[in-house]
Short mmCIF file of C-alpha atoms and ligand atoms in Angstrom, two decimals:
data_model
loop_
_atom_site.label_atom_id
_atom_site.label_comp_id
_atom_site.label_asym_id
_atom_site.label_seq_id
_atom_site.Cartn_x
_atom_site.Cartn_y
_atom_site.Cartn_z
CA MET A 1423 -18.27 -6.47 59.67
CA ARG A 1424 -20.50 -5.82 56.81
CA TRP A 1425 -18.83 -5.24 53.46
CA VAL A 1426 -20.45 -3.03 50.58
CA PRO A 1427 -18.82 -1.89 47.33
CA ALA A 1428 -16.90 1.44 47.68
CA ALA A 1429 -19.20 3.26 45.47
CA ASP A 1430 -22.29 2.39 47.32
CA TRP A 1431 -20.48 3.08 50.48
CA LEU A 1432 -19.79 6.66 49.35
CA ARG A 1433 -23.48 7.21 48.39
CA LEU A 1434 -24.64 6.21 51.97
CA PRO A 1435 -25.40 9.18 54.32
CA ALA A 1436 -22.43 9.94 56.63
CA ARG A 1437 -24.32 8.94 59.82
CA ARG A 1438 -25.07 5.43 58.27
CA ARG A 1439 -21.31 5.00 57.28
CA ARG A 1440 -20.19 5.73 60.72
CA ARG A 1441 -22.67 3.32 62.23
CA MET A 1442 -21.50 0.60 59.80
CA ARG A 1443 -17.95 1.03 60.88
CA ARG A 1444 -18.92 0.00 64.31
CA PRO A 1445 -20.04 -3.61 63.93
CA ARG A 1446 -22.56 -5.09 66.60
CA SER A 1447 -20.92 -7.35 69.17
CA ARG A 1448 -21.64 -11.04 68.49
CA ARG A 1449 -22.15 -11.62 72.30
CA THR A 1450 -24.53 -8.73 73.15
CA GLY A 1451 -25.75 -7.62 69.74
CA ARG A 1452 -24.99 -4.00 70.60
CA ARG A 1453 -22.84 -1.61 68.66
CA PRO A 1454 -19.85 -0.35 70.77
CA GLN A 1455 -19.90 3.18 71.53
CA PRO A 1456 -17.60 5.49 69.70
CA GLY A 1457 -14.27 6.53 71.39
CA GLY A 1458 -12.72 5.02 74.55
CA LYS A 1459 -13.80 1.78 76.00
CA LEU A 1460 -15.76 1.65 79.22
CA LEU A 1461 -14.85 -0.99 81.53
CA LEU A 1462 -17.20 -1.33 84.81
CA VAL A 1463 -16.28 -3.08 87.93
CA TYR A 1464 -19.09 -4.11 90.19
CA SER A 1465 -19.68 -6.31 93.17
CA PRO A 1466 -23.08 -6.84 94.90
CA LYS A 1467 -21.26 -6.87 98.30
CA GLY A 1468 -19.14 -4.33 99.86
CA GLY A 1469 -15.52 -4.90 100.97
CA THR A 1470 -14.88 -7.61 98.24
CA GLY A 1471 -12.25 -5.80 96.40
CA CYS A 1472 -14.15 -3.93 93.83
CA SER A 1473 -12.18 -0.75 94.08
CA THR A 1474 -8.91 -2.71 94.38
CA VAL A 1475 -9.63 -4.40 91.10
CA ALA A 1476 -10.84 -1.11 89.36
CA ILE A 1477 -7.67 0.75 90.50
CA ASN A 1478 -5.23 -2.07 89.59
CA LEU A 1479 -7.00 -2.55 86.24
CA ALA A 1480 -6.72 1.20 85.43
CA ILE A 1481 -2.98 1.22 86.28
CA ALA A 1482 -2.25 -2.04 84.50
CA LEU A 1483 -3.91 -0.89 81.38
CA GLN A 1484 -1.96 2.38 81.34
CA GLN A 1485 1.34 0.46 81.81
CA VAL A 1486 0.51 -2.21 79.19
CA THR A 1487 -1.02 -0.05 76.55
CA SER A 1488 0.68 3.37 77.28
CA LYS A 1489 -2.77 4.83 76.29
CA LYS A 1490 -4.73 7.45 78.24
CA VAL A 1491 -6.64 5.85 81.00
CA ALA A 1492 -9.38 7.52 83.22
CA LEU A 1493 -10.67 6.11 86.55
CA VAL A 1494 -14.03 7.33 87.61
CA ASP A 1495 -15.21 6.62 91.15
CA ALA A 1496 -18.88 6.02 90.78
CA SER A 1497 -19.18 4.66 94.22
CA LEU A 1498 -21.03 7.95 94.81
CA GLN A 1499 -21.84 7.95 98.52
CA PHE A 1500 -18.63 6.56 99.90
CA GLY A 1501 -16.21 6.43 97.19
CA ASP A 1502 -12.62 5.83 98.41
CA VAL A 1503 -10.51 5.68 95.21
CA ALA A 1504 -8.93 9.16 95.96
CA VAL A 1505 -7.88 8.00 99.52
CA LEU A 1506 -6.71 4.64 98.31
CA LEU A 1507 -4.51 6.33 95.75
CA ASP A 1508 -3.38 9.18 98.06
CA LEU A 1509 -4.68 11.93 95.70
CA ARG A 1510 -4.43 15.48 96.72
CA GLY A 1511 -6.91 17.10 94.29
CA ASN A 1512 -9.77 19.43 95.47
CA HIS A 1513 -12.35 18.42 92.83
CA SER A 1514 -14.72 15.56 92.34
CA ILE A 1515 -17.59 14.40 90.14
CA ALA A 1516 -19.80 16.92 92.02
CA GLU A 1517 -18.06 19.79 90.40
CA ALA A 1518 -18.51 18.44 86.97
CA VAL A 1519 -22.19 17.83 87.61
CA ALA A 1520 -22.45 21.56 88.78
CA GLN A 1521 -21.41 22.75 85.36
CA ILE A 1522 -22.81 19.79 83.21
CA ASP A 1523 -24.89 21.88 80.88
CA THR A 1524 -21.86 23.76 79.56
CA LEU A 1525 -19.09 21.13 80.51
CA GLU A 1526 -16.36 20.63 77.82
CA VAL A 1527 -13.94 17.94 77.82
CA ASP A 1528 -11.02 20.08 78.72
CA GLN A 1529 -12.78 21.38 81.75
CA LEU A 1530 -13.74 17.96 82.86
CA VAL A 1531 -9.96 16.69 82.56
CA ALA A 1532 -8.98 19.75 84.60
CA LEU A 1533 -11.20 18.52 87.41
CA MET A 1534 -9.48 15.04 87.45
CA SER A 1535 -6.63 14.20 89.73
CA PRO A 1536 -3.39 12.84 88.11
CA HIS A 1537 -1.86 9.78 89.74
CA GLN A 1538 1.80 9.06 89.56
CA SER A 1539 1.13 6.05 87.41
CA GLY A 1540 -0.08 8.23 84.66
CA ILE A 1541 -3.87 7.56 84.94
CA LYS A 1542 -6.34 10.38 85.78
CA VAL A 1543 -8.93 9.97 88.46
CA LEU A 1544 -12.44 11.65 88.72
CA PRO A 1545 -13.09 11.25 92.50
CA ALA A 1546 -16.54 10.56 94.15
CA PRO A 1547 -18.15 13.48 96.03
CA THR A 1548 -16.46 14.33 99.31
CA SER A 1549 -19.72 13.94 101.36
CA PRO A 1550 -22.40 11.28 101.07
CA GLU A 1551 -25.29 13.61 100.60
CA MET A 1552 -23.70 15.15 97.55
CA ALA A 1553 -24.17 11.74 95.80
CA GLU A 1554 -27.78 12.66 95.32
CA VAL A 1555 -26.89 15.44 92.76
CA VAL A 1556 -25.41 12.89 90.35
CA THR A 1557 -28.05 11.44 88.14
CA SER A 1558 -27.64 8.65 85.51
CA ASP A 1559 -27.90 11.27 82.72
CA HIS A 1560 -25.00 13.33 84.38
CA LEU A 1561 -22.83 10.13 84.62
CA LYS A 1562 -23.69 9.35 80.89
CA THR A 1563 -22.72 12.79 79.79
CA ILE A 1564 -19.44 12.64 81.77
CA ILE A 1565 -18.62 9.32 80.27
CA GLY A 1566 -19.42 10.48 76.70
CA LEU A 1567 -16.97 13.34 77.28
CA LEU A 1568 -14.32 11.08 78.60
CA ARG A 1569 -14.65 8.71 75.76
CA ARG A 1570 -13.42 11.52 73.49
CA GLU A 1571 -10.13 11.91 75.51
CA PHE A 1572 -9.13 8.60 76.92
CA ALA A 1573 -8.68 5.18 75.40
CA TYR A 1574 -10.01 3.36 78.49
CA ILE A 1575 -12.50 4.60 81.18
CA ILE A 1576 -12.72 2.37 84.25
CA LEU A 1577 -15.78 2.79 86.45
CA ASP A 1578 -15.59 1.76 90.07
CA THR A 1579 -18.98 1.31 91.39
CA TRP A 1580 -20.85 0.35 94.64
CA ARG A 1581 -23.01 -2.63 95.70
CA TYR A 1582 -26.28 -0.71 95.35
CA LEU A 1583 -27.73 -1.28 91.88
CA ASP A 1584 -29.47 2.12 91.44
CA ASP A 1585 -30.30 3.85 88.10
CA THR A 1586 -26.96 5.44 87.87
CA ILE A 1587 -25.09 2.11 87.90
CA LEU A 1588 -27.69 0.27 85.80
CA SER A 1589 -27.62 2.87 83.06
CA THR A 1590 -23.73 2.75 82.95
CA MET A 1591 -23.95 -1.10 82.74
CA GLU A 1592 -26.01 -0.79 79.55
CA ILE A 1593 -23.47 1.22 77.78
CA ALA A 1594 -20.27 -0.44 79.15
CA THR A 1595 -17.98 -2.23 76.78
CA ALA A 1596 -17.47 -4.83 79.41
CA SER A 1597 -18.42 -5.31 83.03
CA TRP A 1598 -16.83 -7.38 85.91
N1 ADP B 2431 -7.11 -9.83 96.90
C1 ADP B 2431 -7.11 -9.36 98.02
N2 ADP B 2431 -6.65 -9.92 99.03
C2 ADP B 2431 -6.63 -9.39 100.32
N3 ADP B 2431 -7.33 -8.24 100.64
C3 ADP B 2431 -7.82 -7.53 99.64
C4 ADP B 2431 -7.86 -8.03 98.21
N4 ADP B 2431 -8.44 -7.07 97.42
C5 ADP B 2431 -8.83 -6.11 98.41
N5 ADP B 2431 -8.40 -6.43 99.68
C6 ADP B 2431 -8.76 -5.52 100.78
O1 ADP B 2431 -10.00 -5.61 101.04
C7 ADP B 2431 -10.52 -4.40 101.56
C8 ADP B 2431 -11.69 -4.01 100.62
O2 ADP B 2431 -11.36 -3.70 99.37
P1 ADP B 2431 -12.06 -2.70 98.42
O3 ADP B 2431 -11.29 -2.83 97.16
O4 ADP B 2431 -12.01 -1.30 99.01
O5 ADP B 2431 -13.45 -3.48 98.35
P2 ADP B 2431 -14.74 -2.69 97.83
O6 ADP B 2431 -14.48 -1.68 96.86
O7 ADP B 2431 -15.49 -4.00 97.22
O8 ADP B 2431 -15.50 -2.30 99.11
C9 ADP B 2431 -9.40 -3.51 101.52
O9 ADP B 2431 -8.82 -3.36 102.78
C10 ADP B 2431 -8.43 -4.02 100.50
O10 ADP B 2431 -7.11 -3.70 100.82
MG1 MG B 2432 -15.06 0.28 96.81
#
């Protein structure tokens, strides 16, 4: 954290003040994004427990911190988080993308499925071909909105390192 005299601080433009409140990470040199933390779970091989870790991480964080936790299934073609958690919601990330230009955080939260643990889940599209409609920009917009509402956003991913996953790795607070 950098320190400046209060008088100098107040003379700084508001944007610069906000940036200085967010010190760069010593490890990565990047400034953390404002709002909730984005935690990404990735495995280069399928069937190794990626979704299991993401789900358990989300529920454990909710239980330990009592803060709002979102779980996003970014395993876009064959995401199974909703099935694994026995969720009954009708919506997925595809509906969020369909209204992305005007999407507000409340509308996004309304598309999420609540789980009995207290976490909220944004499921993957229900059919593999719908995965193509989700671009890296869409996912970044969705994550940006979720950061305003949730203290933690857990992203379950798939083994294919496409633009969507790579771009979220760049903005993640931590990746496993
Ligand atoms: N630690 C573990 N020990 C034994 N089986 C596990 C473990 N973690 C996950 N599994 C099982 O392995 C299978 C694949 O897990 P999953 O989390 O769906 O993997 P991925 O998301 O990497 O494809 C599931 O049947 C799951 O129940
Ligand atoms: Mg999985």
